[in-house]
GROMACS .gro file of C-alpha atoms in nm:
model
  334
    1MET     CA    1  12.458  10.138  13.305
    2MET     CA    2  12.424   9.831  13.087
    3ASN     CA    3  12.743   9.731  12.907
    4TYR     CA    4  12.613   9.793  12.555
    5GLU     CA    5  12.946   9.719  12.387
    6ALA     CA    6  12.961   9.378  12.552
    7LEU     CA    7  12.606   9.324  12.431
    8ALA     CA    8  12.717   9.411  12.076
    9ASP     CA    9  13.003   9.162  12.101
   10ARG     CA   10  12.763   8.889  12.208
   11VAL     CA   11  12.530   8.970  11.919
   12LEU     CA   12  12.822   8.949  11.676
   13GLN     CA   13  12.899   8.605  11.822
   14GLY     CA   14  12.547   8.493  11.734
   15GLU     CA   15  12.378   8.531  12.070
   16THR     CA   16  12.019   8.652  12.105
   17LEU     CA   17  11.903   8.930  12.336
   18THR     CA   18  11.688   8.827  12.628
   19ASP     CA   19  11.354   8.999  12.675
   20ALA     CA   20  11.498   9.178  12.978
   21GLU     CA   21  11.790   9.311  12.773
   22ALA     CA   22  11.560   9.421  12.493
   23MET     CA   23  11.338   9.605  12.739
   24ALA     CA   24  11.641   9.763  12.903
   25ILE     CA   25  11.736   9.915  12.566
   26LEU     CA   26  11.392  10.068  12.515
   27GLU     CA   27  11.384  10.193  12.874
   28SER     CA   28  11.746  10.306  12.886
   29PRO     CA   29  11.804  10.654  13.033
   30ASP     CA   30  11.873  10.926  12.781
   31GLU     CA   31  12.224  10.972  12.916
   32ASP     CA   32  12.299  10.620  12.788
   33LEU     CA   33  12.204  10.713  12.433
   34LEU     CA   34  12.555  10.771  12.294
   35PRO     CA   35  12.702  10.446  12.437
   36LEU     CA   36  12.396  10.260  12.303
   37LEU     CA   37  12.436  10.409  11.955
   38HIS     CA   38  12.808  10.334  11.960
   39ALA     CA   39  12.735   9.968  12.033
   40ALA     CA   40  12.463   9.948  11.767
   41TYR     CA   41  12.704  10.105  11.519
   42LYS     CA   42  12.963   9.840  11.600
   43VAL     CA   43  12.718   9.575  11.479
   44ARG     CA   44  12.605   9.782  11.179
   45LYS     CA   45  12.966   9.853  11.073
   46HIS     CA   46  13.058   9.485  11.100
   47TYR     CA   47  12.805   9.396  10.829
   48TYR     CA   48  12.769   9.715  10.624
   49GLY     CA   49  13.067   9.937  10.692
   50ASN     CA   50  12.986  10.305  10.637
   51LYS     CA   51  12.763  10.244  10.336
   52VAL     CA   52  12.402  10.362  10.314
   53LYS     CA   53  12.143  10.222  10.077
   54LEU     CA   54  11.915  10.474   9.907
   55ASN     CA   55  11.556  10.386   9.819
   56MET     CA   56  11.302  10.581   9.617
   57ILE     CA   57  10.928  10.519   9.619
   58ILE     CA   58  10.656  10.578   9.358
   59ASN     CA   59  10.291  10.577   9.456
   60THR     CA   60  10.143  10.422   9.143
   61LYS     CA   61   9.786  10.410   9.275
   62SER     CA   62   9.662  10.645   9.546
   63GLY     CA   63   9.362  10.609   9.776
   64LEU     CA   64   9.064  10.400   9.668
   65CYS     CA   65   9.157  10.132   9.921
   66PRO     CA   66   8.888   9.913  10.086
   67GLU     CA   67   9.104   9.834  10.392
   68ASN     CA   68   9.048  10.010  10.726
   69CYS     CA   69   9.407  10.057  10.847
   70GLY     CA   70   9.398  10.326  11.113
   71TYR     CA   71   9.731  10.486  11.022
   72CYS     CA   72   9.670  10.520  10.649
   73ALA     CA   73   9.546  10.829  10.466
   74GLN     CA   74   9.448  10.607  10.173
   75SER     CA   75   9.213  10.375  10.363
   76ILE     CA   76   8.837  10.365  10.331
   77VAL     CA   77   8.796  10.511  10.681
   78SER     CA   78   9.027  10.805  10.618
   79GLN     CA   79   8.893  11.157  10.574
   80ALA     CA   80   9.236  11.295  10.482
   81PRO     CA   81   9.231  11.523  10.175
   82ILE     CA   82   9.475  11.328   9.959
   83GLU     CA   83   9.508  11.295   9.584
   84LYS     CA   84   9.330  10.984   9.455
   85TYR     CA   85   9.401  10.816   9.123
   86ALA     CA   86   9.388  10.477   8.954
   87MET     CA   87   9.692  10.276   8.845
   88MET     CA   88   9.954  10.475   8.657
   89LYS     CA   89  10.051  10.390   8.302
   90GLN     CA   90  10.362  10.192   8.228
   91GLU     CA   91  10.552  10.491   8.091
   92GLU     CA   92  10.495  10.684   8.415
   93ILE     CA   93  10.629  10.399   8.627
   94VAL     CA   94  10.935  10.360   8.403
   95ALA     CA   95  10.995  10.736   8.417
   96GLY     CA   96  11.002  10.708   8.797
   97ALA     CA   97  11.280  10.451   8.769
   98GLU     CA   98  11.478  10.694   8.555
   99ARG     CA   99  11.445  10.956   8.830
  100ALA     CA  100  11.561  10.702   9.087
  101ALA     CA  101  11.864  10.614   8.876
  102SER     CA  102  11.951  10.982   8.832
  103VAL     CA  103  11.991  11.026   9.210
  104ASN     CA  104  12.175  10.694   9.266
  105ALA     CA  105  11.883  10.526   9.443
  106GLY     CA  106  11.977  10.161   9.428
  107THR     CA  107  11.625  10.043   9.509
  108TYR     CA  108  11.311  10.156   9.327
  109CYS     CA  109  10.988  10.076   9.512
  110ILE     CA  110  10.668  10.037   9.309
  111VAL     CA  111  10.377  10.081   9.550
  112ALA     CA  112  10.002  10.063   9.491
  113SER     CA  113   9.718  10.108   9.737
  114GLY     CA  114   9.451   9.839   9.777
  115ARG     CA  115   9.401   9.500   9.933
  116GLY     CA  116   9.594   9.334   9.652
  117PRO     CA  117   9.657   9.371   9.279
  118VAL     CA  118   9.387   9.290   9.024
  119ASN     CA  119   9.497   9.135   8.695
  120ARG     CA  120   9.516   9.463   8.503
  121GLU     CA  121   9.731   9.626   8.773
  122LEU     CA  122   9.959   9.326   8.794
  123GLU     CA  123  10.012   9.328   8.417
  124ILE     CA  124  10.110   9.696   8.424
  125VAL     CA  125  10.364   9.632   8.699
  126ILE     CA  126  10.505   9.326   8.522
  127ASP     CA  127  10.548   9.511   8.191
  128SER     CA  128  10.699   9.809   8.373
  129VAL     CA  129  10.951   9.595   8.560
  130LYS     CA  130  11.059   9.420   8.242
  131GLU     CA  131  11.128   9.754   8.076
  132ILE     CA  132  11.306   9.893   8.383
  133LYS     CA  133  11.529   9.587   8.408
  134SER     CA  134  11.616   9.610   8.038
  135LYS     CA  135  11.754   9.959   8.104
  136HIS     CA  136  11.886   9.924   8.461
  137ALA     CA  137  11.982   9.564   8.519
  138ASP     CA  138  12.152   9.636   8.852
  139MET     CA  139  11.866   9.839   8.998
  140THR     CA  140  11.684   9.659   9.278
  141VAL     CA  141  11.313   9.668   9.199
  142CYS     CA  142  11.080   9.628   9.494
  143ALA     CA  143  10.704   9.585   9.458
  144CYS     CA  144  10.451   9.663   9.729
  145LEU     CA  145  10.105   9.580   9.601
  146GLY     CA  146   9.924   9.443   9.906
  147ILE     CA  147   9.823   9.086   9.982
  148LEU     CA  148   9.974   8.859   9.720
  149LYS     CA  149   9.868   8.520   9.587
  150PRO     CA  150  10.144   8.261   9.532
  151GLU     CA  151  10.092   8.259   9.154
  152GLN     CA  152  10.115   8.640   9.147
  153ALA     CA  153  10.442   8.624   9.336
  154LYS     CA  154  10.582   8.379   9.080
  155ARG     CA  155  10.488   8.609   8.793
  156LEU     CA  156  10.651   8.908   8.960
  157LYS     CA  157  10.968   8.705   9.011
  158GLU     CA  158  10.972   8.601   8.646
  159ALA     CA  159  10.932   8.966   8.542
  160GLY     CA  160  11.242   9.064   8.737
  161VAL     CA  161  11.108   9.188   9.074
  162ASP     CA  162  11.392   9.150   9.323
  163ARG     CA  163  11.211   9.231   9.645
  164TYR     CA  164  10.855   9.237   9.775
  165ASN     CA  165  10.745   9.457  10.063
  166HIS     CA  166  10.455   9.377  10.289
  167ASN     CA  167  10.491   9.516  10.639
  168ILE     CA  168  10.364   9.336  10.945
  169ASN     CA  169  10.322   9.694  11.077
  170THR     CA  170  10.267   9.596  11.439
  171SER     CA  171  10.260   9.295  11.670
  172ALA     CA  172  10.014   9.009  11.631
  173SER     CA  173   9.845   9.103  11.961
  174HIS     CA  174   9.803   9.471  11.865
  175HIS     CA  175   9.701   9.412  11.503
  176SER     CA  176   9.324   9.416  11.558
  177ASN     CA  177   9.355   9.759  11.723
  178ILE     CA  178   9.495   9.895  11.396
  179THR     CA  179   9.290   9.714  11.131
  180THR     CA  180   9.019   9.449  11.115
  181SER     CA  181   8.977   9.415  10.737
  182HIS     CA  182   9.260   9.163  10.715
  183THR     CA  183   9.453   8.955  10.966
  184TYR     CA  184   9.811   8.956  11.085
  185ASP     CA  185   9.847   8.611  10.930
  186ASP     CA  186   9.738   8.753  10.592
  187ARG     CA  187  10.044   8.976  10.606
  188VAL     CA  188  10.280   8.700  10.716
  189ASN     CA  189  10.148   8.468  10.444
  190THR     CA  190  10.220   8.729  10.177
  191VAL     CA  191  10.580   8.760  10.295
  192GLU     CA  192  10.610   8.380  10.287
  193SER     CA  193  10.463   8.369   9.934
  194ALA     CA  194  10.728   8.614   9.817
  195LYS     CA  195  11.003   8.405   9.978
  196GLU     CA  196  10.871   8.085   9.820
  197ALA     CA  197  10.878   8.252   9.479
  198GLY     CA  198  11.244   8.340   9.528
  199ILE     CA  199  11.184   8.710   9.592
  200SER     CA  200  11.379   8.883   9.867
  201PRO     CA  201  11.133   8.958  10.153
  202CYS     CA  202  11.096   9.311  10.286
  203SER     CA  203  10.878   9.363  10.591
  204GLY     CA  204  10.874   9.626  10.859
  205VAL     CA  205  10.680   9.814  11.120
  206ILE     CA  206  10.518  10.141  11.218
  207VAL     CA  207  10.621  10.258  11.563
  208GLY     CA  208  10.407  10.499  11.763
  209MET     CA  209  10.060  10.350  11.708
  210ARG     CA  210   9.975  10.322  12.079
  211GLU     CA  211  10.156   9.990  12.110
  212THR     CA  212  10.348   9.879  12.419
  213LYS     CA  213  10.722   9.830  12.447
  214GLU     CA  214  10.652   9.457  12.462
  215ASP     CA  215  10.481   9.493  12.123
  216ILE     CA  216  10.792   9.656  11.978
  217ILE     CA  217  11.014   9.374  12.103
  218ASP     CA  218  10.769   9.123  11.958
  219MET     CA  219  10.777   9.304  11.620
  220ALA     CA  220  11.156   9.289  11.605
  221ARG     CA  221  11.157   8.920  11.697
  222SER     CA  222  10.880   8.838  11.449
  223LEU     CA  223  11.077   8.994  11.164
  224HIS     CA  224  11.380   8.792  11.271
  225ALA     CA  225  11.167   8.478  11.255
  226LEU     CA  226  11.035   8.582  10.910
  227ASP     CA  227  11.396   8.630  10.795
  228ALA     CA  228  11.307   8.959  10.628
  229ASP     CA  229  11.610   9.080  10.432
  230SER     CA  230  11.504   9.444  10.455
  231ILE     CA  231  11.324   9.596  10.754
  232PRO     CA  232  11.167   9.941  10.710
  233VAL     CA  233  11.116  10.107  11.046
  234ASN     CA  234  10.846  10.372  11.007
  235PHE     CA  235  10.763  10.621  11.281
  236LEU     CA  236  10.399  10.724  11.280
  237HIS     CA  237  10.331  11.051  11.103
  238ALA     CA  238   9.973  11.088  11.223
  239VAL     CA  239   9.775  11.236  10.935
  240ASP     CA  240   9.469  11.447  11.011
  241GLY     CA  241   9.156  11.264  10.904
  242THR     CA  242   9.282  10.917  10.997
  243PRO     CA  243   9.173  10.724  11.309
  244LEU     CA  244   9.518  10.782  11.462
  245GLU     CA  245   9.495  11.158  11.410
  246GLY     CA  246   9.661  11.346  11.695
  247THR     CA  247   9.868  11.051  11.816
  248ASN     CA  248  10.208  11.184  11.922
  249GLU     CA  249  10.387  10.934  12.144
  250LEU     CA  250  10.743  10.950  12.014
  251THR     CA  251  11.055  11.148  12.094
  252PRO     CA  252  11.370  11.152  11.878
  253ARG     CA  253  11.563  10.978  12.155
  254TYR     CA  254  11.311  10.695  12.183
  255CYS     CA  255  11.318  10.647  11.805
  256LEU     CA  256  11.694  10.600  11.823
  257LYS     CA  257  11.653  10.339  12.096
  258VAL     CA  258  11.402  10.153  11.877
  259LEU     CA  259  11.642  10.155  11.581
  260SER     CA  260  11.920  10.024  11.804
  261LEU     CA  261  11.696   9.744  11.931
  262PHE     CA  262  11.610   9.640  11.575
  263ARG     CA  263  11.982   9.632  11.487
  264PHE     CA  264  12.063   9.411  11.786
  265ILE     CA  265  11.779   9.168  11.715
  266ASN     CA  266  11.831   9.167  11.336
  267PRO     CA  267  12.205   9.228  11.313
  268THR     CA  268  12.266   9.116  10.953
  269LYS     CA  269  11.963   9.282  10.796
  270GLU     CA  270  11.908   9.608  10.612
  271ILE     CA  271  11.746   9.838  10.867
  272ARG     CA  272  11.580  10.124  10.681
  273ILE     CA  273  11.466  10.446  10.844
  274SER     CA  274  11.141  10.504  10.661
  275GLY     CA  275  10.827  10.716  10.681
  276GLY     CA  276  10.804  10.971  10.958
  277ARG     CA  277  11.178  11.008  11.016
  278GLU     CA  278  11.170  11.379  10.942
  279VAL     CA  279  10.890  11.464  11.188
  280ASN     CA  280  10.998  11.221  11.461
  281LEU     CA  281  11.379  11.214  11.456
  282ARG     CA  282  11.394  11.581  11.359
  283SER     CA  283  11.743  11.723  11.426
  284LEU     CA  284  11.868  11.380  11.538
  285GLN     CA  285  11.816  11.220  11.195
  286PRO     CA  286  12.191  11.175  11.133
  287LEU     CA  287  12.227  10.968  11.451
  288GLY     CA  288  11.971  10.721  11.312
  289LEU     CA  289  12.226  10.601  11.058
  290TYR     CA  290  12.451  10.462  11.328
  291PRO     CA  291  12.213  10.170  11.388
  292ALA     CA  292  12.037  10.186  11.047
  293ASN     CA  293  12.200  10.152  10.705
  294SER     CA  294  11.925  10.256  10.466
  295ILE     CA  295  11.688  10.547  10.403
  296PHE     CA  296  11.420  10.660  10.161
  297ILE     CA  297  11.498  10.970   9.961
  298GLY     CA  298  11.226  11.187   9.816
  299ASP     CA  299  10.861  11.180   9.918
  300TYR     CA  300  10.661  10.896  10.070
  301LEU     CA  301  10.311  10.783   9.972
  302THR     CA  302  10.101  11.077  10.088
  303THR     CA  303  10.351  11.278  10.295
  304ALA     CA  304  10.655  11.480  10.195
  305GLY     CA  305  11.008  11.368  10.269
  306GLN     CA  306  11.324  11.564  10.326
  307GLU     CA  307  11.488  11.725  10.022
  308SER     CA  308  11.736  11.490   9.855
  309ASP     CA  309  12.012  11.751   9.875
  310ARG     CA  310  11.977  11.762  10.252
  311ASP     CA  311  11.996  11.383  10.272
  312ARG     CA  312  12.312  11.383  10.061
  313GLN     CA  313  12.465  11.653  10.277
  314MET     CA  314  12.378  11.448  10.585
  315LEU     CA  315  12.558  11.143  10.446
  316GLU     CA  316  12.859  11.351  10.347
  317ASP     CA  317  12.878  11.513  10.690
  318LEU     CA  318  12.864  11.170  10.854
  319GLY     CA  319  13.144  11.040  10.633
  320PHE     CA  320  12.913  10.772  10.491
  321GLU     CA  321  12.893  10.668  10.126
  322VAL     CA  322  12.608  10.558   9.904
  323ASP     CA  323  12.590  10.180   9.857
  324LEU     CA  324  12.554  10.111   9.485
  325GLU     CA  325  12.603   9.735   9.508
  326PRO     CA  326  12.328   9.522   9.347
  327LEU     CA  327  12.100   9.331   9.581
  328LYS     CA  328  12.260   9.055   9.784
  329LYS     CA  329  12.059   8.830  10.011
  330THR     CA  330  12.322   8.809  10.284
  331PRO     CA  331  12.571   9.091  10.346
  332VAL     CA  332  12.941   9.013  10.337
  333THR     CA  333  13.109   9.033  10.676
  334ILE     CA  334  13.361   9.317  10.686
   0.00000   0.00000   0.00000
């Protein structure tokens, strides 16, 4: 058995996993799972203690997207029977922030489908963020509006947007198997535009889209190179009517190994268990918070999440507490 605790100690000393070590984590036997999680938790606790960040999402514009992403129920190639609507009004977006505040969600994520925001949509988001920040100055506001131009990023920063999410989703080599309507570099450039504007970068992945283990290692390393402050790890919830319909590659145990790998490769970063945790981690969801330190509460974009009461009970049972601290770029070492 690999000495996972020694590996954790090396990571805490600033060392980087080799490709062989990273692969060994993903291919570790199931009987190694508890020692692996213990080691990942050692790293997680060093930077975040027993605190868990709560995030809430609002889907401000649903469907109507010209992109052909194979995982997405909102894409132009999807036949999924989802609700479709144009950009919400400002008062609806602000009301969503009030709901987030009422359940102690420290991060409120404003998401809109589409390739990128048009001027009218951007103005609605900007005005909404200004109003939200006037009422909840400590709330972290994250925008996820698609491919972003540098001048748009600057305007969002001026309005008070703290964080911008644009996932790389998969590895550069696997990207064209998932979508061809934009490039991997388009996604990376958007993250860089957010960083240049002074916005905290959020970028993550979707695991279970017929990628290889090498792809997963490459994703984790790419996000390290991007210096993404927050890394959402989604596990594919294959929606009927999408090109990836019927894909079911994941087990709860493998998902936990993936989360541990991301913690080892990105030790100081917020690792967020995101979409698909309920259907893929299933009864092992609580164990995911040993490597990860953040979750979404409530529903996702087009799929339902776990009830907030169950999430709160899970945190209480684990002995974890909700992290209400305002956004910090680099966590304080504990």
